[in-house]
PDB file of C-alpha atoms and ligand atoms in Angstrom:
ATOM      1  CA  MET A   1      92.203 -19.741  10.397  1.00 82.00           C
ATOM      2  CA  LYS A   2      90.413 -22.177  12.952  1.00 94.00           C
ATOM      3  CA  GLN A   3      88.662 -20.491  16.077  1.00 96.00           C
ATOM      4  CA  PHE A   4      87.663 -22.260  19.456  1.00 97.00           C
ATOM      5  CA  GLU A   5      84.494 -21.362  20.120  1.00 97.00           C
ATOM      6  CA  GLU A   6      83.898 -21.576  24.357  1.00 97.00           C
ATOM      7  CA  THR A   7      80.257 -23.185  24.757  1.00 91.00           C
ATOM      8  CA  LEU A   8      79.586 -22.508  28.887  1.00 92.00           C
ATOM      9  CA  TYR A   9      76.885 -20.015  27.855  1.00 93.00           C
ATOM     10  CA  ASP A  10      73.966 -20.326  25.357  1.00 93.00           C
ATOM     11  CA  ALA A  11      73.828 -16.287  24.532  1.00 94.00           C
ATOM     12  CA  VAL A  12      77.296 -14.797  24.442  1.00 95.00           C
ATOM     13  CA  ASN A  13      80.853 -16.847  24.439  1.00 94.00           C
ATOM     14  CA  GLN A  14      84.093 -15.918  23.128  1.00 97.00           C
ATOM     15  CA  GLN A  15      86.871 -17.127  20.791  1.00 97.00           C
ATOM     16  CA  PHE A  16      90.471 -17.509  20.629  1.00 98.00           C
ATOM     17  CA  ARG A  17      91.675 -17.680  17.137  1.00 98.00           C
ATOM     18  CA  ILE A  18      93.992 -21.548  17.196  1.00 98.00           C
ATOM     19  CA  ASP A  19      97.539 -19.966  15.831  1.00 98.00           C
ATOM     20  CA  LYS A  20      98.300 -23.853  16.764  1.00 98.00           C
ATOM     21  CA  LEU A  21      96.986 -26.919  17.935  1.00 98.00           C
ATOM     22  CA  TYR A  22      98.858 -29.338  20.279  1.00 98.00           C
ATOM     23  CA  PHE A  23      96.432 -31.641  21.246  1.00 98.00           C
ATOM     24  CA  GLU A  24      92.485 -32.424  20.607  1.00 98.00           C
ATOM     25  CA  ASN A  25      90.691 -35.582  21.808  1.00 97.00           C
ATOM     26  CA  LYS A  26      87.977 -37.062  23.717  1.00 97.00           C
ATOM     27  CA  THR A  27      89.900 -38.287  26.587  1.00 97.00           C
ATOM     28  CA  GLU A  28      88.135 -41.578  29.147  1.00 96.00           C
ATOM     29  CA  HIS A  29      86.587 -38.616  30.920  1.00 96.00           C
ATOM     30  CA  GLN A  30      85.837 -35.019  28.600  1.00 97.00           C
ATOM     31  CA  HIS A  31      87.228 -33.813  25.731  1.00 97.00           C
ATOM     32  CA  LEU A  32      90.859 -31.833  26.399  1.00 98.00           C
ATOM     33  CA  MET A  33      92.266 -29.287  23.928  1.00 98.00           C
ATOM     34  CA  ILE A  34      95.432 -28.016  24.002  1.00 98.00           C
ATOM     35  CA  PHE A  35      96.675 -25.233  21.725  1.00 98.00           C
ATOM     36  CA  HIS A  36      98.577 -22.187  21.158  1.00 98.00           C
ATOM     37  CA  ASN A  37      97.645 -18.192  20.582  1.00 98.00           C
ATOM     38  CA  ALA A  38      99.820 -15.369  20.321  1.00 98.00           C
ATOM     39  CA  GLN A  39      97.805 -12.978  22.480  1.00 98.00           C
ATOM     40  CA  LEU A  40      97.710 -15.777  25.268  1.00 98.00           C
ATOM     41  CA  GLY A  41     100.056 -18.210  24.906  1.00 98.00           C
ATOM     42  CA  ARG A  42      99.281 -21.687  25.554  1.00 98.00           C
ATOM     43  CA  VAL A  43      95.300 -22.573  25.777  1.00 98.00           C
ATOM     44  CA  MET A  44      93.774 -25.580  27.917  1.00 98.00           C
ATOM     45  CA  THR A  45      90.329 -26.503  27.131  1.00 98.00           C
ATOM     46  CA  LEU A  46      88.055 -28.998  28.374  1.00 97.00           C
ATOM     47  CA  ASP A  47      84.052 -30.147  27.562  1.00 97.00           C
ATOM     48  CA  GLY A  48      84.545 -26.522  25.365  1.00 96.00           C
ATOM     49  CA  VAL A  49      85.094 -24.606  28.274  1.00 97.00           C
ATOM     50  CA  VAL A  50      88.962 -22.089  29.057  1.00 97.00           C
ATOM     51  CA  GLN A  51      90.575 -23.941  31.870  1.00 98.00           C
ATOM     52  CA  THR A  52      93.715 -21.606  31.742  1.00 98.00           C
ATOM     53  CA  THR A  53      95.646 -20.342  29.684  1.00 98.00           C
ATOM     54  CA  GLU A  54      99.934 -19.060  29.926  1.00 98.00           C
ATOM     55  CA  ALA A  55      99.370 -15.372  30.451  1.00 98.00           C
ATOM     56  CA  ASP A  56      96.697 -15.394  33.076  1.00 98.00           C
ATOM     57  CA  GLU A  57      97.029 -17.911  34.487  1.00 98.00           C
ATOM     58  CA  PHE A  58      99.362 -16.673  37.186  1.00 98.00           C
ATOM     59  CA  ILE A  59      96.469 -14.757  38.808  1.00 98.00           C
ATOM     60  CA  TYR A  60      93.693 -17.971  39.558  1.00 98.00           C
ATOM     61  CA  HIS A  61      96.671 -20.105  40.544  1.00 98.00           C
ATOM     62  CA  GLU A  62      98.560 -17.287  43.131  1.00 98.00           C
ATOM     63  CA  MET A  63      94.985 -16.712  44.993  1.00 99.00           C
ATOM     64  CA  MET A  64      93.415 -19.998  44.712  1.00 98.00           C
ATOM     65  CA  THR A  65      97.140 -21.804  46.505  1.00 99.00           C
ATOM     66  CA  HIS A  66      98.326 -18.389  48.643  1.00 98.00           C
ATOM     67  CA  VAL A  67      95.076 -17.103  49.928  1.00 99.00           C
ATOM     68  CA  PRO A  68      94.432 -19.463  52.065  1.00 99.00           C
ATOM     69  CA  VAL A  69      98.183 -21.198  52.922  1.00 98.00           C
ATOM     70  CA  LEU A  70      98.957 -17.682  54.061  1.00 98.00           C
ATOM     71  CA  ALA A  71      95.559 -17.059  56.048  1.00 98.00           C
ATOM     72  CA  HIS A  72      96.126 -20.726  57.854  1.00 98.00           C
ATOM     73  CA  GLY A  73     100.161 -19.835  58.644  1.00 98.00           C
ATOM     74  CA  ASN A  74     101.119 -22.994  59.610  1.00 97.00           C
ATOM     75  CA  ALA A  75      99.313 -25.329  56.479  1.00 98.00           C
ATOM     76  CA  LYS A  76     101.570 -28.423  56.503  1.00 98.00           C
ATOM     77  CA  ARG A  77      99.773 -31.040  54.714  1.00 98.00           C
ATOM     78  CA  VAL A  78      97.151 -29.843  51.424  1.00 99.00           C
ATOM     79  CA  LEU A  79      94.675 -31.220  49.154  1.00 99.00           C
ATOM     80  CA  ILE A  80      94.052 -30.587  45.713  1.00 99.00           C
ATOM     81  CA  ILE A  81      90.858 -31.736  44.363  1.00 98.00           C
ATOM     82  CA  GLY A  82      91.739 -31.859  40.266  1.00 98.00           C
ATOM     83  CA  GLY A  83      93.710 -28.931  39.114  1.00 98.00           C
ATOM     84  CA  GLY A  84      95.469 -31.508  36.412  1.00 98.00           C
ATOM     85  CA  ASP A  85      97.204 -28.806  34.585  1.00 98.00           C
ATOM     86  CA  GLY A  86      99.812 -28.583  37.816  1.00 98.00           C
ATOM     87  CA  GLY A  87      99.568 -24.601  38.444  1.00 98.00           C
ATOM     88  CA  ILE A  88      97.520 -25.369  41.813  1.00 98.00           C
ATOM     89  CA  LEU A  89     100.654 -27.892  42.677  1.00 98.00           C
ATOM     90  CA  ARG A  90     103.465 -25.508  41.572  1.00 98.00           C
ATOM     91  CA  GLU A  91     102.439 -22.816  43.190  1.00 98.00           C
ATOM     92  CA  ALA A  92     101.738 -25.033  46.684  1.00 98.00           C
ATOM     93  CA  CYS A  93     104.535 -26.712  46.607  1.00 98.00           C
ATOM     94  CA  ARG A  94     106.530 -22.782  47.086  1.00 98.00           C
ATOM     95  CA  HIS A  95     105.612 -23.032  50.834  1.00 98.00           C
ATOM     96  CA  ASN A  96     107.178 -24.918  53.612  1.00 98.00           C
ATOM     97  CA  ILE A  97     104.521 -27.847  53.781  1.00 98.00           C
ATOM     98  CA  ASP A  98     105.251 -31.193  54.391  1.00 98.00           C
ATOM     99  CA  HIS A  99     102.803 -32.631  52.054  1.00 98.00           C
ATOM    100  CA  VAL A 100     100.719 -32.430  49.176  1.00 98.00           C
ATOM    101  CA  THR A 101      97.662 -34.866  47.681  1.00 98.00           C
ATOM    102  CA  GLN A 102      96.239 -34.484  44.566  1.00 99.00           C
ATOM    103  CA  VAL A 103      93.687 -36.460  43.284  1.00 98.00           C
ATOM    104  CA  GLU A 104      92.708 -35.362  39.439  1.00 98.00           C
ATOM    105  CA  ILE A 105      90.321 -37.844  37.872  1.00 98.00           C
ATOM    106  CA  ASP A 106      91.440 -37.892  34.472  1.00 98.00           C
ATOM    107  CA  GLU A 107      95.311 -38.791  34.002  1.00 98.00           C
ATOM    108  CA  ALA A 108      95.585 -37.796  30.778  1.00 98.00           C
ATOM    109  CA  VAL A 109      94.726 -34.162  31.535  1.00 98.00           C
ATOM    110  CA  VAL A 110      98.139 -34.523  33.492  1.00 98.00           C
ATOM    111  CA  ASP A 111     100.149 -36.174  30.950  1.00 98.00           C
ATOM    112  CA  MET A 112      99.144 -33.747  28.020  1.00 98.00           C
ATOM    113  CA  ALA A 113      99.629 -30.475  30.802  1.00 98.00           C
ATOM    114  CA  LYS A 114     103.387 -31.973  31.410  1.00 98.00           C
ATOM    115  CA  GLU A 115     103.802 -32.430  27.707  1.00 98.00           C
ATOM    116  CA  TYR A 116     102.006 -29.200  26.206  1.00 98.00           C
ATOM    117  CA  LEU A 117     102.016 -27.055  29.285  1.00 98.00           C
ATOM    118  CA  PRO A 118     104.979 -27.783  30.909  1.00 98.00           C
ATOM    119  CA  ASN A 119     105.221 -24.282  31.994  1.00 97.00           C
ATOM    120  CA  HIS A 120     102.214 -24.621  34.822  1.00 98.00           C
ATOM    121  CA  SER A 121     103.624 -27.317  36.294  1.00 98.00           C
ATOM    122  CA  ALA A 122     107.282 -26.342  35.957  1.00 98.00           C
ATOM    123  CA  GLY A 123     108.446 -29.852  37.454  1.00 98.00           C
ATOM    124  CA  ALA A 124     105.994 -29.653  40.669  1.00 98.00           C
ATOM    125  CA  PHE A 125     104.929 -33.091  39.768  1.00 98.00           C
ATOM    126  CA  ASP A 126     108.049 -34.622  40.285  1.00 98.00           C
ATOM    127  CA  ASP A 127     108.191 -32.770  44.153  1.00 98.00           C
ATOM    128  CA  PRO A 128     109.161 -35.851  46.253  1.00 98.00           C
ATOM    129  CA  ARG A 129     106.243 -33.938  48.893  1.00 98.00           C
ATOM    130  CA  LEU A 130     103.476 -35.125  45.890  1.00 98.00           C
ATOM    131  CA  ASN A 131     101.077 -38.078  46.466  1.00 98.00           C
ATOM    132  CA  LEU A 132      99.177 -38.051  43.211  1.00 98.00           C
ATOM    133  CA  VAL A 133      96.310 -40.229  43.130  1.00 98.00           C
ATOM    134  CA  ILE A 134      94.234 -40.548  40.057  1.00 98.00           C
ATOM    135  CA  ASP A 135      90.504 -40.829  41.054  1.00 98.00           C
ATOM    136  CA  ASP A 136      87.203 -38.651  41.414  1.00 98.00           C
ATOM    137  CA  GLY A 137      87.683 -36.373  44.457  1.00 98.00           C
ATOM    138  CA  MET A 138      84.395 -37.356  45.479  1.00 98.00           C
ATOM    139  CA  ALA A 139      85.617 -41.550  45.837  1.00 98.00           C
ATOM    140  CA  PHE A 140      88.670 -40.294  47.316  1.00 98.00           C
ATOM    141  CA  VAL A 141      86.736 -37.596  50.442  1.00 98.00           C
ATOM    142  CA  LYS A 142      84.341 -40.850  50.581  1.00 98.00           C
ATOM    143  CA  SER A 143      87.104 -42.926  51.540  1.00 98.00           C
ATOM    144  CA  CYS A 144      89.642 -40.799  53.202  1.00 97.00           C
ATOM    145  CA  GLN A 145      91.091 -41.186  56.610  1.00 96.00           C
ATOM    146  CA  GLU A 146      94.013 -38.643  56.101  1.00 96.00           C
ATOM    147  CA  SER A 147      93.675 -35.011  57.539  1.00 98.00           C
ATOM    148  CA  PHE A 148      94.566 -32.012  55.637  1.00 98.00           C
ATOM    149  CA  ASP A 149      95.297 -28.416  57.152  1.00 98.00           C
ATOM    150  CA  VAL A 150      94.442 -26.430  53.293  1.00 99.00           C
ATOM    151  CA  ILE A 151      92.427 -28.291  50.804  1.00 99.00           C
ATOM    152  CA  ILE A 152      91.902 -26.666  47.163  1.00 99.00           C
ATOM    153  CA  VAL A 153      88.980 -27.774  45.162  1.00 98.00           C
ATOM    154  CA  ASP A 154      90.378 -26.665  41.675  1.00 98.00           C
ATOM    155  CA  SER A 155      87.568 -28.384  39.784  1.00 98.00           C
ATOM    156  CA  THR A 156      85.849 -27.646  35.864  1.00 97.00           C
ATOM    157  CA  ASP A 157      82.636 -26.079  36.126  1.00 95.00           C
ATOM    158  CA  PRO A 158      79.935 -28.592  37.381  1.00 93.00           C
ATOM    159  CA  ILE A 159      79.370 -29.813  33.875  1.00 89.00           C
ATOM    160  CA  GLY A 160      80.410 -33.666  33.589  1.00 92.00           C
ATOM    161  CA  PRO A 161      82.660 -34.675  36.021  1.00 96.00           C
ATOM    162  CA  GLY A 162      83.037 -31.889  38.164  1.00 97.00           C
ATOM    163  CA  GLU A 163      79.501 -31.764  39.004  1.00 97.00           C
ATOM    164  CA  VAL A 164      80.044 -33.635  41.946  1.00 98.00           C
ATOM    165  CA  LEU A 165      82.613 -31.427  43.480  1.00 98.00           C
ATOM    166  CA  PHE A 166      80.024 -29.037  43.721  1.00 98.00           C
ATOM    167  CA  THR A 167      77.389 -31.402  45.869  1.00 98.00           C
ATOM    168  CA  GLU A 168      76.874 -31.005  49.701  1.00 98.00           C
ATOM    169  CA  ASP A 169      77.555 -34.394  49.755  1.00 98.00           C
ATOM    170  CA  PHE A 170      81.119 -33.402  48.618  1.00 98.00           C
ATOM    171  CA  TYR A 171      81.496 -30.924  50.971  1.00 98.00           C
ATOM    172  CA  ALA A 172      80.772 -33.098  53.926  1.00 98.00           C
ATOM    173  CA  GLN A 173      82.905 -35.497  52.685  1.00 98.00           C
ATOM    174  CA  ALA A 174      85.948 -32.983  51.923  1.00 98.00           C
ATOM    175  CA  LYS A 175      84.893 -31.507  55.497  1.00 98.00           C
ATOM    176  CA  ARG A 176      86.096 -34.741  57.591  1.00 97.00           C
ATOM    177  CA  CYS A 177      89.359 -34.456  55.572  1.00 98.00           C
ATOM    178  CA  LEU A 178      89.860 -31.328  57.046  1.00 98.00           C
ATOM    179  CA  ALA A 179      91.886 -30.448  60.025  1.00 98.00           C
ATOM    180  CA  PRO A 180      90.195 -28.270  63.095  1.00 95.00           C
ATOM    181  CA  GLU A 181      91.837 -25.055  62.061  1.00 94.00           C
ATOM    182  CA  GLY A 182      91.750 -25.732  58.479  1.00 98.00           C
ATOM    183  CA  VAL A 183      89.959 -24.284  55.524  1.00 98.00           C
ATOM    184  CA  MET A 184      88.933 -25.284  52.569  1.00 98.00           C
ATOM    185  CA  VAL A 185      88.789 -22.830  48.702  1.00 99.00           C
ATOM    186  CA  THR A 186      86.702 -23.918  45.551  1.00 98.00           C
ATOM    187  CA  GLN A 187      86.621 -22.207  42.008  1.00 98.00           C
ATOM    188  CA  ASN A 188      83.286 -21.363  42.052  1.00 98.00           C
ATOM    189  CA  GLY A 189      82.381 -19.423  38.733  1.00 97.00           C
ATOM    190  CA  VAL A 190      81.938 -15.884  37.406  1.00 97.00           C
ATOM    191  CA  PRO A 191      79.191 -14.750  39.539  1.00 97.00           C
ATOM    192  CA  PHE A 192      77.773 -12.454  36.828  1.00 97.00           C
ATOM    193  CA  PHE A 193      76.857 -15.230  34.625  1.00 96.00           C
ATOM    194  CA  GLN A 194      76.544 -17.933  37.308  1.00 95.00           C
ATOM    195  CA  PRO A 195      74.493 -16.599  40.289  1.00 96.00           C
ATOM    196  CA  ASP A 196      72.959 -20.090  40.794  1.00 96.00           C
ATOM    197  CA  GLU A 197      76.712 -21.299  41.290  1.00 96.00           C
ATOM    198  CA  LEU A 198      77.184 -18.837  43.996  1.00 97.00           C
ATOM    199  CA  LYS A 199      74.290 -19.030  45.655  1.00 97.00           C
ATOM    200  CA  ASN A 200      74.105 -23.204  45.753  1.00 97.00           C
ATOM    201  CA  THR A 201      77.480 -23.051  47.378  1.00 98.00           C
ATOM    202  CA  HIS A 202      77.015 -20.732  49.314  1.00 98.00           C
ATOM    203  CA  GLU A 203      73.352 -22.747  51.123  1.00 98.00           C
ATOM    204  CA  ARG A 204      75.306 -25.956  50.416  1.00 98.00           C
ATOM    205  CA  LEU A 205      78.900 -24.878  52.223  1.00 98.00           C
ATOM    206  CA  ARG A 206      77.234 -23.055  55.419  1.00 97.00           C
ATOM    207  CA  GLN A 207      75.179 -26.244  56.363  1.00 97.00           C
ATOM    208  CA  HIS A 208      79.072 -27.745  57.430  1.00 98.00           C
ATOM    209  CA  PHE A 209      81.396 -24.637  57.800  1.00 98.00           C
ATOM    210  CA  THR A 210      81.056 -21.626  60.819  1.00 97.00           C
ATOM    211  CA  ASP A 211      82.275 -19.302  57.909  1.00 97.00           C
ATOM    212  CA  ALA A 212      81.117 -20.115  54.469  1.00 97.00           C
ATOM    213  CA  GLY A 213      81.868 -17.013  51.607  1.00 97.00           C
ATOM    214  CA  PHE A 214      83.877 -15.796  48.900  1.00 98.00           C
ATOM    215  CA  TYR A 215      86.703 -13.766  47.989  1.00 98.00           C
ATOM    216  CA  CYS A 216      87.019 -12.635  44.355  1.00 98.00           C
ATOM    217  CA  ALA A 217      89.981 -12.791  41.528  1.00 98.00           C
ATOM    218  CA  PRO A 218      89.962 -11.323  37.695  1.00 98.00           C
ATOM    219  CA  ILE A 219      91.106 -13.645  35.528  1.00 98.00           C
ATOM    220  CA  PRO A 220      90.623 -12.258  32.184  1.00 98.00           C
ATOM    221  CA  THR A 221      89.692 -15.612  30.265  1.00 98.00           C
ATOM    222  CA  TYR A 222      87.378 -16.709  32.677  1.00 96.00           C
ATOM    223  CA  TYR A 223      84.536 -14.564  30.620  1.00 95.00           C
ATOM    224  CA  GLY A 224      82.381 -12.151  32.273  1.00 95.00           C
ATOM    225  CA  GLY A 225      83.682 -10.399  35.098  1.00 94.00           C
ATOM    226  CA  PHE A 226      85.789 -11.133  38.351  1.00 96.00           C
ATOM    227  CA  MET A 227      85.832 -15.130  39.549  1.00 98.00           C
ATOM    228  CA  SER A 228      84.527 -16.507  43.050  1.00 98.00           C
ATOM    229  CA  LEU A 229      86.321 -18.316  45.050  1.00 98.00           C
ATOM    230  CA  GLY A 230      84.573 -20.400  47.713  1.00 98.00           C
ATOM    231  CA  TRP A 231      85.841 -20.101  51.506  1.00 98.00           C
ATOM    232  CA  ALA A 232      84.819 -21.895  54.106  1.00 98.00           C
ATOM    233  CA  THR A 233      86.074 -23.099  57.509  1.00 98.00           C
ATOM    234  CA  ASP A 234      85.038 -23.484  61.023  1.00 98.00           C
ATOM    235  CA  ASN A 235      87.879 -20.680  62.291  1.00 97.00           C
ATOM    236  CA  CYS A 236      86.389 -17.276  61.396  1.00 97.00           C
ATOM    237  CA  ASP A 237      89.281 -15.744  62.493  1.00 97.00           C
ATOM    238  CA  LEU A 238      91.410 -16.675  59.309  1.00 98.00           C
ATOM    239  CA  ARG A 239      89.317 -14.095  57.234  1.00 97.00           C
ATOM    240  CA  GLN A 240      90.985 -11.492  59.411  1.00 97.00           C
ATOM    241  CA  VAL A 241      94.636 -12.202  59.099  1.00 98.00           C
ATOM    242  CA  SER A 242      96.129  -8.374  59.083  1.00 98.00           C
ATOM    243  CA  VAL A 243      98.264  -7.308  56.337  1.00 98.00           C
ATOM    244  CA  ASP A 244     101.044  -6.937  58.213  1.00 98.00           C
ATOM    245  CA  GLU A 245     100.475 -10.793  59.684  1.00 98.00           C
ATOM    246  CA  LEU A 246     100.336 -11.877  56.425  1.00 98.00           C
ATOM    247  CA  GLN A 247     103.363  -9.669  55.160  1.00 98.00           C
ATOM    248  CA  GLY A 248     105.160 -11.457  57.557  1.00 97.00           C
ATOM    249  CA  ARG A 249     104.444 -14.939  56.810  1.00 98.00           C
ATOM    250  CA  LEU A 250     104.852 -13.964  53.099  1.00 97.00           C
ATOM    251  CA  GLY A 251     108.073 -12.777  54.073  1.00 97.00           C
ATOM    252  CA  GLN A 252     109.206 -16.134  55.841  1.00 96.00           C
ATOM    253  CA  VAL A 253     108.485 -17.977  52.288  1.00 96.00           C
ATOM    254  CA  GLY A 254     110.543 -15.442  50.917  1.00 95.00           C
ATOM    255  CA  MET A 255     108.050 -15.395  47.851  1.00 93.00           C
ATOM    256  CA  THR A 256     107.382 -12.933  45.090  1.00 94.00           C
ATOM    257  CA  CYS A 257     104.183 -13.110  42.983  1.00 98.00           C
ATOM    258  CA  ARG A 258     102.806 -11.564  40.023  1.00 98.00           C
ATOM    259  CA  TYR A 259      99.408 -11.116  41.230  1.00 98.00           C
ATOM    260  CA  TYR A 260      98.707 -11.736  45.106  1.00 98.00           C
ATOM    261  CA  ASN A 261     100.189  -9.577  47.652  1.00 98.00           C
ATOM    262  CA  PRO A 262      98.645  -8.870  51.376  1.00 98.00           C
ATOM    263  CA  GLU A 263      96.584  -6.136  50.768  1.00 98.00           C
ATOM    264  CA  ILE A 264      94.687  -7.872  47.404  1.00 98.00           C
ATOM    265  CA  HIS A 265      94.518 -10.992  49.588  1.00 98.00           C
ATOM    266  CA  VAL A 266      92.636  -9.106  52.338  1.00 98.00           C
ATOM    267  CA  ALA A 267      90.784  -6.502  49.577  1.00 98.00           C
ATOM    268  CA  SER A 268      89.624  -9.743  47.438  1.00 98.00           C
ATOM    269  CA  PHE A 269      86.992 -10.391  50.519  1.00 98.00           C
ATOM    270  CA  ALA A 270      85.044  -7.224  50.046  1.00 97.00           C
ATOM    271  CA  LEU A 271      82.319  -8.860  48.053  1.00 97.00           C
ATOM    272  CA  PRO A 272      79.880  -5.962  46.041  1.00 96.00           C
ATOM    273  CA  GLN A 273      76.487  -5.596  46.674  1.00 96.00           C
ATOM    274  CA  TYR A 274      74.974  -7.955  44.173  1.00 96.00           C
ATOM    275  CA  MET A 275      77.079 -10.819  45.444  1.00 97.00           C
ATOM    276  CA  ARG A 276      75.877 -10.011  48.923  1.00 96.00           C
ATOM    277  CA  GLN A 277      72.395  -9.563  47.761  1.00 95.00           C
ATOM    278  CA  ILE A 278      72.691 -13.118  45.441  1.00 95.00           C
ATOM    279  CA  ILE A 279      73.707 -14.969  48.910  1.00 94.00           C
ATOM    280  CA  GLY A 280      71.684 -13.261  51.425  1.00 90.00           C
ATOM    281  CA  THR A 281      74.647 -11.716  53.800  1.00 77.00           C
ATOM    282  CA  GLY A 282      76.166  -8.719  55.340  1.00 62.00           C
ATOM    283  CA  ARG A 283      78.919  -9.704  54.023  1.00 53.00           C
TER     284      ARG A 283
HETATM  285  N1  LIG X   1      90.970 -23.502  36.737  1.00 96.69           N
HETATM  286  C1  LIG X   1      90.375 -24.281  36.275  1.00 96.69           C
HETATM  287  C2  LIG X   1      88.733 -23.497  36.498  1.00 96.69           C
HETATM  288  O1  LIG X   1      89.045 -22.423  37.379  1.00 96.69           O
HETATM  289  O2  LIG X   1      88.159 -23.913  35.665  1.00 96.69           O
HETATM  290  C3  LIG X   1      89.996 -25.390  36.652  1.00 96.69           C
HETATM  291  C4  LIG X   1      91.398 -26.261  35.842  1.00 96.69           C
HETATM  292  S1  LIG X   1      91.857 -27.713  36.188  1.00 96.69           S
HETATM  293  C5  LIG X   1      92.233 -27.840  34.749  1.00 96.69           C
HETATM  294  C6  LIG X   1      89.810 -28.935  36.823  1.00 96.69           C
HETATM  295  C7  LIG X   1      90.295 -30.206  36.530  1.00 96.69           C
HETATM  296  O3  LIG X   1      89.190 -30.690  37.622  1.00 96.69           O
HETATM  297  C8  LIG X   1      90.456 -31.142  35.342  1.00 96.69           C
HETATM  298  O4  LIG X   1      91.955 -31.316  35.405  1.00 96.69           O
HETATM  299  C9  LIG X   1      89.594 -32.095  35.541  1.00 96.69           C
HETATM  300  O5  LIG X   1      89.635 -33.319  34.961  1.00 96.69           O
HETATM  301  C10 LIG X   1      89.337 -32.150  37.296  1.00 96.69           C
HETATM  302  N2  LIG X   1      88.077 -33.043  37.552  1.00 96.69           N
HETATM  303  C11 LIG X   1      86.619 -32.692  37.488  1.00 96.69           C
HETATM  304  N3  LIG X   1      86.017 -33.468  37.971  1.00 96.69           N
HETATM  305  C12 LIG X   1      86.670 -33.974  38.579  1.00 96.69           C
HETATM  306  C13 LIG X   1      86.493 -35.149  40.002  1.00 96.69           C
HETATM  307  N4  LIG X   1      85.316 -35.250  39.866  1.00 96.69           N
HETATM  308  N5  LIG X   1      87.638 -35.510  40.781  1.00 96.69           N
HETATM  309  C14 LIG X   1      89.140 -34.883  40.425  1.00 96.69           C
HETATM  310  N6  LIG X   1      89.189 -34.048  39.182  1.00 96.69           N
HETATM  311  C15 LIG X   1      88.112 -33.434  38.257  1.00 96.69           C
END
């Protein structure tokens, strides 16, 4: 039986058995695979790196979406950069938002996800609130004249087309598109194996945001322990929203989740010492 072998790291990697291959091809931008694995369900990889699996996508998509949206408390306009599988879009559309713009560089990822990973978007690509833009996220934020309450950067790792989304210039341009009380969150890798990504992002975000930090979530198929999610806002109160207040906001939306709850939301900002040491802060 054919195996998928992840190529993210040289000395260590993970393998998934390919029980059924749905799609494998080079798109305009990257090498895309979608296959079925008995344990993980359907799996998407890009350029040899695991992007998402049906088994554990709920953890990542709930934490990347509900933490910023519920911390904000009155988000009406959301911007998603990347996220071609549709999982973030699905979770964002569960909120009482008025509009969501999604900027995805690779139309083939959206098309193949719709066809072979339908449970990820669950129809969200047909939501009338969506403006889907096929473009480089960097180009979009450079020319964007709109303002968003929450920006979610659901990018690949800083290799290939995703690399530009980890630059200080991108963060500066994205800040231009963020409403004054807004918050941006970013996919920021697994700090145990990618400590430089954590350090670099912190140094770059803190040039442009009053509160630049991270929160964490454990996604089993993002190899190497829990994942760090970048947090960037000028409103330092947003990370302090209480469990009770979050519970009230969650109740207003009437949402049930499989990973997210207000206690996990608050706890996810508690960083272990080695992460604090990497970013050189006390929190
Ligand atoms: N959750 C995954 C993770 O944590 O690695 C990311 C999933 S999602 C599939 C990543 C998306 O980012 C892909 O669809 C890819 O095409 C998109 N992407 C990469 N670089 C981009 C760019 N410069 N602008 C917009 N989208 C980009």
